[in-house]
GROMACS .gro file of N, CA and C in nm:
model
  486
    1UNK      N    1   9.897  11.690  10.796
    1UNK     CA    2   9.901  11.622  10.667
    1UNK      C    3   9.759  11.586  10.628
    2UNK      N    4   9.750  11.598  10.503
    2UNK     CA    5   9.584  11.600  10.464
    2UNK      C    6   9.609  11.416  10.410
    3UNK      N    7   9.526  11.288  10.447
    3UNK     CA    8   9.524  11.203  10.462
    3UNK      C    9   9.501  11.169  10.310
    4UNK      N   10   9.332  11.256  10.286
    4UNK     CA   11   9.276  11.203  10.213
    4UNK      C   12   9.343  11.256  10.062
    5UNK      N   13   9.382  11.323  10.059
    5UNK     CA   14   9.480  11.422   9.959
    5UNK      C   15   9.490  11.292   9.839
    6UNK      N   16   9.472  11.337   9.721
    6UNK     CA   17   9.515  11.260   9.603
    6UNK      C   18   9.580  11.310   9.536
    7UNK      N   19   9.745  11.222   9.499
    7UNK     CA   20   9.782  11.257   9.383
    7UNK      C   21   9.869  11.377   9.493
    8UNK      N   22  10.008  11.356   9.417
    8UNK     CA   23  10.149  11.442   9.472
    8UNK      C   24  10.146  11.527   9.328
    9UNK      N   25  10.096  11.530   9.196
    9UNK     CA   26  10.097  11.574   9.097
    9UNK      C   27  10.225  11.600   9.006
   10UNK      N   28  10.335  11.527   9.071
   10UNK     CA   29  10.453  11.493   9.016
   10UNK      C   30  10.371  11.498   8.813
   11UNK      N   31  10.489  11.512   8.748
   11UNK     CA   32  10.495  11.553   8.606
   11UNK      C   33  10.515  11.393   8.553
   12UNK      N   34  10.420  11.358   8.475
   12UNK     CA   35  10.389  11.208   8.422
   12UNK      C   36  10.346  11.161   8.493
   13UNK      N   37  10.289  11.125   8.612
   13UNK     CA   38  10.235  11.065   8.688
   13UNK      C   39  10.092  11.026   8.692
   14UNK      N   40  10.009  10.952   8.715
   14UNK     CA   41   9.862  10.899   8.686
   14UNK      C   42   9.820  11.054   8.801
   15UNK      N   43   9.858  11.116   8.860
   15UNK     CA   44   9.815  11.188   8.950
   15UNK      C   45   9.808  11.323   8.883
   16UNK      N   46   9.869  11.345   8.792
   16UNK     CA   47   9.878  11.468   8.689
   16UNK      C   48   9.777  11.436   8.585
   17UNK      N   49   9.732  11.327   8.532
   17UNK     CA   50   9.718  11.314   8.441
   17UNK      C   51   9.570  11.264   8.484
   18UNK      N   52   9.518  11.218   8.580
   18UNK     CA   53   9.376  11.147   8.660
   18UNK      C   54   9.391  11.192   8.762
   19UNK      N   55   9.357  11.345   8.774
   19UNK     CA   56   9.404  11.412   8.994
   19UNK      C   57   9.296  11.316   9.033
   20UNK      N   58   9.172  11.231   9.039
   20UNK     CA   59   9.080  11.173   9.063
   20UNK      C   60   9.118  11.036   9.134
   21UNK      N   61   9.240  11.011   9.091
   21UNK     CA   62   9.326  10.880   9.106
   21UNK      C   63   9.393  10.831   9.191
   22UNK      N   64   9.426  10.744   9.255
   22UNK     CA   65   9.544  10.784   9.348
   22UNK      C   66   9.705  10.732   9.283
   23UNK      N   67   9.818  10.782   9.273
   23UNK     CA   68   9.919  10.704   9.181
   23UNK      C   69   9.987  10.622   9.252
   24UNK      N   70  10.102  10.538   9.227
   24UNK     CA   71  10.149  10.446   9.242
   24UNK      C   72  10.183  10.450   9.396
   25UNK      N   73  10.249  10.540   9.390
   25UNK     CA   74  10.317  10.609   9.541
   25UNK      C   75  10.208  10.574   9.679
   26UNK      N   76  10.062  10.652   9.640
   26UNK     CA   77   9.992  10.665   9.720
   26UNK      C   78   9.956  10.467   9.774
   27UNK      N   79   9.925  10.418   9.639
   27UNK     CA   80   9.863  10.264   9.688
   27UNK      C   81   9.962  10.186   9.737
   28UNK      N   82  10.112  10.207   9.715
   28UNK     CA   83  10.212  10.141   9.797
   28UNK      C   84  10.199  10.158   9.931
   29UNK      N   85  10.200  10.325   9.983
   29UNK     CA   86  10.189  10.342  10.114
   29UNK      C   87  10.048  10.305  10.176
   30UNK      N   88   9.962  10.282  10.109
   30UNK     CA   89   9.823  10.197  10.166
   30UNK      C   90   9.867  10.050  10.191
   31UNK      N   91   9.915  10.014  10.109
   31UNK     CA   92   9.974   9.833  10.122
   31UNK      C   93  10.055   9.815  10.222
   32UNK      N   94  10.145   9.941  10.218
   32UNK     CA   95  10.197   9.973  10.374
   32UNK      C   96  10.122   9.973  10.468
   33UNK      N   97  10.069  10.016  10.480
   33UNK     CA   98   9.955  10.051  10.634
   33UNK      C   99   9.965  10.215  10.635
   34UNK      N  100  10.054  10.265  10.563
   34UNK     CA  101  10.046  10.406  10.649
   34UNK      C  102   9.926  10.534  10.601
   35UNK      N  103   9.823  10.517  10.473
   35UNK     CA  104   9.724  10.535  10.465
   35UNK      C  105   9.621  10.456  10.444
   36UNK      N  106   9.455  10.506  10.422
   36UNK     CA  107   9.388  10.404  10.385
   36UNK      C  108   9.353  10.358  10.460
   37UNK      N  109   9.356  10.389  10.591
   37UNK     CA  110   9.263  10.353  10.726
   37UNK      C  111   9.180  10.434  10.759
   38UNK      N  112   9.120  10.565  10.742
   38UNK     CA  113   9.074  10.649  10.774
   38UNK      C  114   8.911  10.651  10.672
   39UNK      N  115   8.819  10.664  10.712
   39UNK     CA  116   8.718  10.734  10.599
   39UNK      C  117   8.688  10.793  10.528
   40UNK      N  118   8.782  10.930  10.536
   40UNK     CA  119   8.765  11.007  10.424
   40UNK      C  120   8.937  10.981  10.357
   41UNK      N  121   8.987  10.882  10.338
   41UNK     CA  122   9.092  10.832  10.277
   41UNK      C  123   9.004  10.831  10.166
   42UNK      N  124   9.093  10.837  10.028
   42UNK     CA  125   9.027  10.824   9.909
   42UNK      C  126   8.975  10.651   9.894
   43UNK      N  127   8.881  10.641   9.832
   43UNK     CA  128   8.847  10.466   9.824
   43UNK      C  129   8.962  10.349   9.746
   44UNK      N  130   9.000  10.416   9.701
   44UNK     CA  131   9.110  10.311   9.613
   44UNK      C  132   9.186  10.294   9.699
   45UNK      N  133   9.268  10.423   9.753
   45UNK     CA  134   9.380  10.356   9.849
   45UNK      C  135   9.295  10.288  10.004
   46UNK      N  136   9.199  10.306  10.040
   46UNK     CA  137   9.147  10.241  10.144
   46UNK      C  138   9.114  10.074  10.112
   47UNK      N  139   9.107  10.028   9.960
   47UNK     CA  140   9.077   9.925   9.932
   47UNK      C  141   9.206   9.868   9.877
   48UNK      N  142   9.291   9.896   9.842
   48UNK     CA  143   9.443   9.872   9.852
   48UNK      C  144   9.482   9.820   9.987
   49UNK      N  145   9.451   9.931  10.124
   49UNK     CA  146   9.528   9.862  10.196
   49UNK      C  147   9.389   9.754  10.318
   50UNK      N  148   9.309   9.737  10.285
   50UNK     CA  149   9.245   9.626  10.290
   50UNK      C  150   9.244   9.445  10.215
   51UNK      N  151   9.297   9.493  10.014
   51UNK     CA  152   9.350   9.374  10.021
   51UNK      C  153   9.512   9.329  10.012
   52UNK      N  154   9.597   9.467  10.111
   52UNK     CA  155   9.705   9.399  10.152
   52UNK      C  156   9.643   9.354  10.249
   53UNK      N  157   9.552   9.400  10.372
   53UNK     CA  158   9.557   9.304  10.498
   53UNK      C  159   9.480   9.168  10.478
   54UNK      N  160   9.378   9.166  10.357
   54UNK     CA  161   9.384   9.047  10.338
   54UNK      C  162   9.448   8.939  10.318
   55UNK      N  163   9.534   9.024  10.188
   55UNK     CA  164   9.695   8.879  10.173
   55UNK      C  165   9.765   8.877  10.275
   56UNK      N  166   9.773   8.935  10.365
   56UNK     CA  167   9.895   8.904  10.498
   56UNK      C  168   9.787   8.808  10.577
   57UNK      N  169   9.635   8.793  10.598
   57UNK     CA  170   9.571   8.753  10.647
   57UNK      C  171   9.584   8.593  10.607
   58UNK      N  172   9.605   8.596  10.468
   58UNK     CA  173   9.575   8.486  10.381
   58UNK      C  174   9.703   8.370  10.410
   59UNK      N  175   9.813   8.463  10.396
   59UNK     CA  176   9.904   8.399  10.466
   59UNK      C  177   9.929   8.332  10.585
   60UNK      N  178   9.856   8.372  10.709
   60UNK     CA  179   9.877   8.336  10.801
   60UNK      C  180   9.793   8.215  10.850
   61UNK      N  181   9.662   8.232  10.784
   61UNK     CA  182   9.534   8.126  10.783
   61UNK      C  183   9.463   8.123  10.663
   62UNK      N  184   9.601   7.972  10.625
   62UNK     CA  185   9.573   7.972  10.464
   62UNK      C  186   9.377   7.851  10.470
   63UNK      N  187   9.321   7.828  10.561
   63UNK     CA  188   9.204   7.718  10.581
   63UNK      C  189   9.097   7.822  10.512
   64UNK      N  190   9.147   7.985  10.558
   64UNK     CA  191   9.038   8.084  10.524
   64UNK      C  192   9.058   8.112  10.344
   65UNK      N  193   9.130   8.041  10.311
   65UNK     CA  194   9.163   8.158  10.181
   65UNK      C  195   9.041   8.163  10.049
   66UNK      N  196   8.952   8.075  10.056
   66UNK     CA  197   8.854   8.045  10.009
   66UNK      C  198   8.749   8.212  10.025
   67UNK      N  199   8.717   8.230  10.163
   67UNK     CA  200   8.684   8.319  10.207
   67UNK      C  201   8.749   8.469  10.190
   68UNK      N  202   8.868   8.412  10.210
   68UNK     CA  203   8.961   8.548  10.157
   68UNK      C  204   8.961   8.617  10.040
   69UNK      N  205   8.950   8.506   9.965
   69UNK     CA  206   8.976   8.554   9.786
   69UNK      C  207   8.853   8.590   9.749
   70UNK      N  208   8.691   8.574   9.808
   70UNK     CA  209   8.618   8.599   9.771
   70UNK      C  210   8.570   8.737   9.855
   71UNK      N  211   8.617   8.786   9.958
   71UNK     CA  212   8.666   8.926   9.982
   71UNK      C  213   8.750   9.015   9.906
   72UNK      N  214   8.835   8.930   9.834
   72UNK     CA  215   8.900   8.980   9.760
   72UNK      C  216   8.826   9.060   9.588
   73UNK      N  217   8.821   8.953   9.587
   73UNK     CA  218   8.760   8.984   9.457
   73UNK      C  219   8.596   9.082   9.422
   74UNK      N  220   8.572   9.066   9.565
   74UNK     CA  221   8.438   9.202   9.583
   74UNK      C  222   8.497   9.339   9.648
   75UNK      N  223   8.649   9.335   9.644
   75UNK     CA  224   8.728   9.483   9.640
   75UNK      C  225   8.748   9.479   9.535
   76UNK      N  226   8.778   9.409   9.446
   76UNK     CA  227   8.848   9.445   9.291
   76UNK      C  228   8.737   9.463   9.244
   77UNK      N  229   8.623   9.401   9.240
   77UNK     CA  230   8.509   9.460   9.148
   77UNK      C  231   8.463   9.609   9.192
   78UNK      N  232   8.472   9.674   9.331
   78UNK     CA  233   8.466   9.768   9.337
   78UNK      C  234   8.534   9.893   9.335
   79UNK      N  235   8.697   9.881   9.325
   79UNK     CA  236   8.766   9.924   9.281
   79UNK      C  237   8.687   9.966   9.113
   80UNK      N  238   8.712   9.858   8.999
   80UNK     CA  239   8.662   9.833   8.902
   80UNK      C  240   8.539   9.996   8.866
   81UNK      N  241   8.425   9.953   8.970
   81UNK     CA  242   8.336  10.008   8.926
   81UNK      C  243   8.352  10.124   8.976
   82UNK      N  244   8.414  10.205   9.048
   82UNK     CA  245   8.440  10.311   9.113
   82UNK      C  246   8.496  10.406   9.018
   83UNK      N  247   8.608  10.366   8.970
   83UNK     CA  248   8.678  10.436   8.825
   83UNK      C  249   8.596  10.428   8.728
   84UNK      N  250   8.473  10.345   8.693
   84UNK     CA  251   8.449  10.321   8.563
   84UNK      C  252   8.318  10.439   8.610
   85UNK      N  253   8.309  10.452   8.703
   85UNK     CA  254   8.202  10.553   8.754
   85UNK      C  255   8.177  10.700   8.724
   86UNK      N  256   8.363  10.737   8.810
   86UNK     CA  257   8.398  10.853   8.757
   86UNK      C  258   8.443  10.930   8.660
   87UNK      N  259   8.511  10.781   8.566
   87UNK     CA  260   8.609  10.810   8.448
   87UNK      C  261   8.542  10.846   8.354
   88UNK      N  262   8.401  10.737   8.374
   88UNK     CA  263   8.316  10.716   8.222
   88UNK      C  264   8.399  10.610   8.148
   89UNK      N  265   8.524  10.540   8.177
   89UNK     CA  266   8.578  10.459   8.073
   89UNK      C  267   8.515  10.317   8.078
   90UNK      N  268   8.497  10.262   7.963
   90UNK     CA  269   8.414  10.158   7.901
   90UNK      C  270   8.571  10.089   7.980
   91UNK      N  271   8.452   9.920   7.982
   91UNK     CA  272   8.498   9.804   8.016
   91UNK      C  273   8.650   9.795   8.008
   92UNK      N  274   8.756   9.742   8.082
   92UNK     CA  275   8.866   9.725   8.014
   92UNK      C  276   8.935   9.578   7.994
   93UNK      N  277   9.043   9.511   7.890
   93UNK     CA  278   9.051   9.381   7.946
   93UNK      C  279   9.125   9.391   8.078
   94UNK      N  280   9.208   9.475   8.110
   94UNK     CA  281   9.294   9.445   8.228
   94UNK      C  282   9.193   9.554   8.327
   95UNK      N  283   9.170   9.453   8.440
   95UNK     CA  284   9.130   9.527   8.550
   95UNK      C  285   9.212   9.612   8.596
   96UNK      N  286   9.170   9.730   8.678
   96UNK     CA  287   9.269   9.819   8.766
   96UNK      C  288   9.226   9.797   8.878
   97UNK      N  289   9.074   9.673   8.946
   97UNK     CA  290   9.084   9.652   9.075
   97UNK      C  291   9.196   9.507   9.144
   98UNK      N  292   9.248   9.475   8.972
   98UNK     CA  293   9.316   9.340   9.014
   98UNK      C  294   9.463   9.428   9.007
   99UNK      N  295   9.520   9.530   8.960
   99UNK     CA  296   9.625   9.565   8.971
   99UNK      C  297   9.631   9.614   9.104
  100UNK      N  298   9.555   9.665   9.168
  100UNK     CA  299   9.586   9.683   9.305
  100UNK      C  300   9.619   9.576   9.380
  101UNK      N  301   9.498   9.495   9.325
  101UNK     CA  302   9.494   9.373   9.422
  101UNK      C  303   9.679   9.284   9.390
  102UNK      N  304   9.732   9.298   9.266
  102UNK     CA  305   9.854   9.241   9.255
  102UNK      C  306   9.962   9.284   9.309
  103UNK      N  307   9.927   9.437   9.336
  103UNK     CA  308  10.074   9.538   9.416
  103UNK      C  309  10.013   9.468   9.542
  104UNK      N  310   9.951   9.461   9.606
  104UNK     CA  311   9.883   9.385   9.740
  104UNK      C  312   9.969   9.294   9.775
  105UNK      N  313   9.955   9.214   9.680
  105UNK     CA  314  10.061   9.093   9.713
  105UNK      C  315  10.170   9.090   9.695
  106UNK      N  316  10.207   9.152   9.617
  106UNK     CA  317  10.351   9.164   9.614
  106UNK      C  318  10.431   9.213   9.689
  107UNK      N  319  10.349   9.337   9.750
  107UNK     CA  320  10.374   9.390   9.873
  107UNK      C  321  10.424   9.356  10.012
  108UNK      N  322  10.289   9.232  10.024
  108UNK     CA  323  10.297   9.188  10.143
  108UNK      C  324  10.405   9.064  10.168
  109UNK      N  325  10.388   9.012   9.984
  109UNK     CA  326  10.539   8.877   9.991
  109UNK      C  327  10.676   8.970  10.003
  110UNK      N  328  10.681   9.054   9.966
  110UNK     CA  329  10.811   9.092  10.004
  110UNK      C  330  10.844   9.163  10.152
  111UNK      N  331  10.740   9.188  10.224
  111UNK     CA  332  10.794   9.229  10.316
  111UNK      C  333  10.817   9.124  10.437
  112UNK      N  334  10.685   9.006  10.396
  112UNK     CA  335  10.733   8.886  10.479
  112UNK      C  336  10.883   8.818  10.434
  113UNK      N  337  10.927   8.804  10.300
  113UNK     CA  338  11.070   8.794  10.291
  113UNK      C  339  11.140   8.822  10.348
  114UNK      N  340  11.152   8.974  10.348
  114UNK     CA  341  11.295   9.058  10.418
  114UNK      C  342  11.257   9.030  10.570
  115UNK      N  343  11.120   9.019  10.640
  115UNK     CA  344  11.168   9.012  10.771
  115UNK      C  345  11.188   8.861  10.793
  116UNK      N  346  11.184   8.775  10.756
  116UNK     CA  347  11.231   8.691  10.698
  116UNK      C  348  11.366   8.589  10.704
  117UNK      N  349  11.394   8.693  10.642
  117UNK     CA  350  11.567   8.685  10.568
  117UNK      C  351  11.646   8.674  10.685
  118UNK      N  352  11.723   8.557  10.674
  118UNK     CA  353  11.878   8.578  10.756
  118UNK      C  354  11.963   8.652  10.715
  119UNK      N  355  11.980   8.715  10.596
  119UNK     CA  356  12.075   8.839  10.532
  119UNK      C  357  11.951   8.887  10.412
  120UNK      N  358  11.993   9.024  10.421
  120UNK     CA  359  11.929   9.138  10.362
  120UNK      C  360  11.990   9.135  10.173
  121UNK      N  361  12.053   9.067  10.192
  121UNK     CA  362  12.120   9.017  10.022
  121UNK      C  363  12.052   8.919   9.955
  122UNK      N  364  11.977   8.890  10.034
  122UNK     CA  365  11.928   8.787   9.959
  122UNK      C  366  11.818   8.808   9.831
  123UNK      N  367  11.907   8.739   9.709
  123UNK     CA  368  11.853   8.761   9.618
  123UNK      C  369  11.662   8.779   9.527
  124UNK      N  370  11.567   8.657   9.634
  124UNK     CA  371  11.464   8.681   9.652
  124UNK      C  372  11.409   8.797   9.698
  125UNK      N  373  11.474   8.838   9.817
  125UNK     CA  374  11.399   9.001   9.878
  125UNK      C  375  11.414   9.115   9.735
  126UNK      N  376  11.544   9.093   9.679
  126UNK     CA  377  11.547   9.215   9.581
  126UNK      C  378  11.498   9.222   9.437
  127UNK      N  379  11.455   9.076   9.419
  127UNK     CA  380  11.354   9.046   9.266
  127UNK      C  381  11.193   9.105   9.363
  128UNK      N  382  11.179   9.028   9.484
  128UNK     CA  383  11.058   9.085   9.478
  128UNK      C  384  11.012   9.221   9.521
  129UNK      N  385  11.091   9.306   9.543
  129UNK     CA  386  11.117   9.465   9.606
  129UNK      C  387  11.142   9.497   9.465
  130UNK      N  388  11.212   9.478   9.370
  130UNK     CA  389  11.141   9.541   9.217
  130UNK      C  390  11.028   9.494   9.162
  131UNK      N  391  10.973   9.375   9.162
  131UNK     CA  392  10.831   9.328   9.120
  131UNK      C  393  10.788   9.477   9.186
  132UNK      N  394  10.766   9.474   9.289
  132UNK     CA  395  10.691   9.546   9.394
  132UNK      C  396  10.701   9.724   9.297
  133UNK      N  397  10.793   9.773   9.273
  133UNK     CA  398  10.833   9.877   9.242
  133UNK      C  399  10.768   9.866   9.092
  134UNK      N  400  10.810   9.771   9.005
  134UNK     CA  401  10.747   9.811   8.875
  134UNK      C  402  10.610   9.806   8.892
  135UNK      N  403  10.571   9.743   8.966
  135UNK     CA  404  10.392   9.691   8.963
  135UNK      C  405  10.327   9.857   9.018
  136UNK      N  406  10.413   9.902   9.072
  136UNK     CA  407  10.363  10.033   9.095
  136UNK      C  408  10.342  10.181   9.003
  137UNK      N  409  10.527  10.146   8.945
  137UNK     CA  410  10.482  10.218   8.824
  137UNK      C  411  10.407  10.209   8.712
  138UNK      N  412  10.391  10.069   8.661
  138UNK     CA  413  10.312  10.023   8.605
  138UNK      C  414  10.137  10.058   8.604
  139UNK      N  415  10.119  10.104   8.771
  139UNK     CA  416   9.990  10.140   8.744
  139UNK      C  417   9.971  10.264   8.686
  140UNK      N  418  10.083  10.400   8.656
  140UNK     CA  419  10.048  10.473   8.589
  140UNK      C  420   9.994  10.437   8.453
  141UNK      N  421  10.052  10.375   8.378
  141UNK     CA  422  10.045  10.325   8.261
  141UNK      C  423   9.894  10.274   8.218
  142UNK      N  424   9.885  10.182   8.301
  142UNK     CA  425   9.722  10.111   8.359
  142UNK      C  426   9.668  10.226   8.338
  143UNK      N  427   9.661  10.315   8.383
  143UNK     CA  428   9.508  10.411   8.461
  143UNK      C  429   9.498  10.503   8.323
  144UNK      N  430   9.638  10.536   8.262
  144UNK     CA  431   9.677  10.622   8.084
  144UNK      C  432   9.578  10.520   8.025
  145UNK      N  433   9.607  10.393   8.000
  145UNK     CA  434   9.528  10.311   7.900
  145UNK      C  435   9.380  10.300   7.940
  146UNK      N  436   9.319  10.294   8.049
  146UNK     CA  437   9.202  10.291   8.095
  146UNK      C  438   9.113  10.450   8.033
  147UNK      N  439   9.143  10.504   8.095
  147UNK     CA  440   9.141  10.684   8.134
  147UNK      C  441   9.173  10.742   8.025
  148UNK      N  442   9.292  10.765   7.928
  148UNK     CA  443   9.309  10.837   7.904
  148UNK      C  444   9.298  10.902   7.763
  149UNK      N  445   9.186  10.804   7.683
  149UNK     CA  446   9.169  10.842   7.560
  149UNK      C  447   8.973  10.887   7.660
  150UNK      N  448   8.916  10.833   7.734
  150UNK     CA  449   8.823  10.903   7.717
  150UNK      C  450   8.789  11.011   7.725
  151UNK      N  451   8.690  11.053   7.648
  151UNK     CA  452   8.704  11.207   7.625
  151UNK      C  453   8.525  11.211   7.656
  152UNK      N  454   8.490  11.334   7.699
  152UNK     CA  455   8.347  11.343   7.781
  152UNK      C  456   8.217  11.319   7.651
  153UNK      N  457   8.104  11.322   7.665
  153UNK     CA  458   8.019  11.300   7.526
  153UNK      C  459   8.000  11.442   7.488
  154UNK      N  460   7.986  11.437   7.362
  154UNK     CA  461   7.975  11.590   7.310
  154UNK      C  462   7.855  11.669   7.380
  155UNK      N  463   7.818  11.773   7.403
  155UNK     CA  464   7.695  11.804   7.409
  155UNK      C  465   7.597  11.856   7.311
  156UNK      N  466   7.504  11.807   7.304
  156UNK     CA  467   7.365  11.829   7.177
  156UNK      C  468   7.318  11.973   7.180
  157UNK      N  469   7.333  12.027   7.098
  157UNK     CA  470   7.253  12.177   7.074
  157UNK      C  471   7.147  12.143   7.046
  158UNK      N  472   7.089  12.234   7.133
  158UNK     CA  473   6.913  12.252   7.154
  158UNK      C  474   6.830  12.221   7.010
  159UNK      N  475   6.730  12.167   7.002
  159UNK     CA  476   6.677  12.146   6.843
  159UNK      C  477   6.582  12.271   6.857
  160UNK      N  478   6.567  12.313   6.770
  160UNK     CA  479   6.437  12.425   6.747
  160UNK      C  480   6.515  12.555   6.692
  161UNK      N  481   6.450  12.665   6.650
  161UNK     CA  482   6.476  12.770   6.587
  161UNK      C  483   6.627  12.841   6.609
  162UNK      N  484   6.681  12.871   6.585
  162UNK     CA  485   6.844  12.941   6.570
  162UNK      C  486   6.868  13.062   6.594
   0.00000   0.00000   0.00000
């Protein structure tokens, strides 16, 4: 299995539409643990599943969270600048290093829920296991509005004789 691989290229997907990207799918399974440990993992999902291990971190030693969030927030700025790198897309109001950073958490609260849980019905595990799910699809949408009106700069024809 190729690790670093971006993008399943499914039809509508931020992965069809930004192969550069990683889509929803991919940064869940980073929040998972099961990519995004490796180096030549693409950077988004490697910084996905860094600030899930932060929020599970955060959770456990809430004295650090001061420290935490300011780890945090120097992945989202580089998330941030990483896309704005490759995309060329100007500033946006909604970050796409804080949408990671929000599937992060959502991630990690729901899975501390369900293990958790004295029954698997419980209505909390399954509001936050769809949070979890829209926040994912949702980042297609994100990366369309970021991404997907820019268009490259024209190029200048040479000045001088014809």
């Amino acid at each position: 299995m190729d690790r670093g691989a971006v993008g399943t290229g499914a039809p509508g997907t931020a992965a069809e539409l930004h192969p550069g990207i990683p889509d929803g799918h991919e940064l869940l399974a980073a929040c998972c643990g099961h990519i995004g440990d490796q180096a030549d993992d693409h950077p988004v999902t490697r910084a996905a599943r860094q600030l899930a291990e932060l929020h599970l971190v955060r959770r456990r030693s809430p004295v650090r969270a001061a420290e935490i969030d300011c780890r945090r927030r120097e992945i989202v700025v580089h998330i941030d600048r990483w896309v704005s790198d490759r995309t060329g897309a100007p500033a946006h109001a909604r970050s796409l290093g804080a949408a990671v950073d929000g599937l992060a958490a959502a991630q990690v609260r729901a899975t501390v829920l369900l293990r958790d849980a004295e029954t698997v019905d419980d209505e909390r595990i399954r509001a936050a296991w769809f949070l979890v799910g829209s926040l994912a699809n949702w980042w297609g949408e994100l990366v369309e509005q970021h991404v997907g009106n820019v268009r490259p700069y024209p190029r200048r024809r040479p000045r001088g004789p014809r």
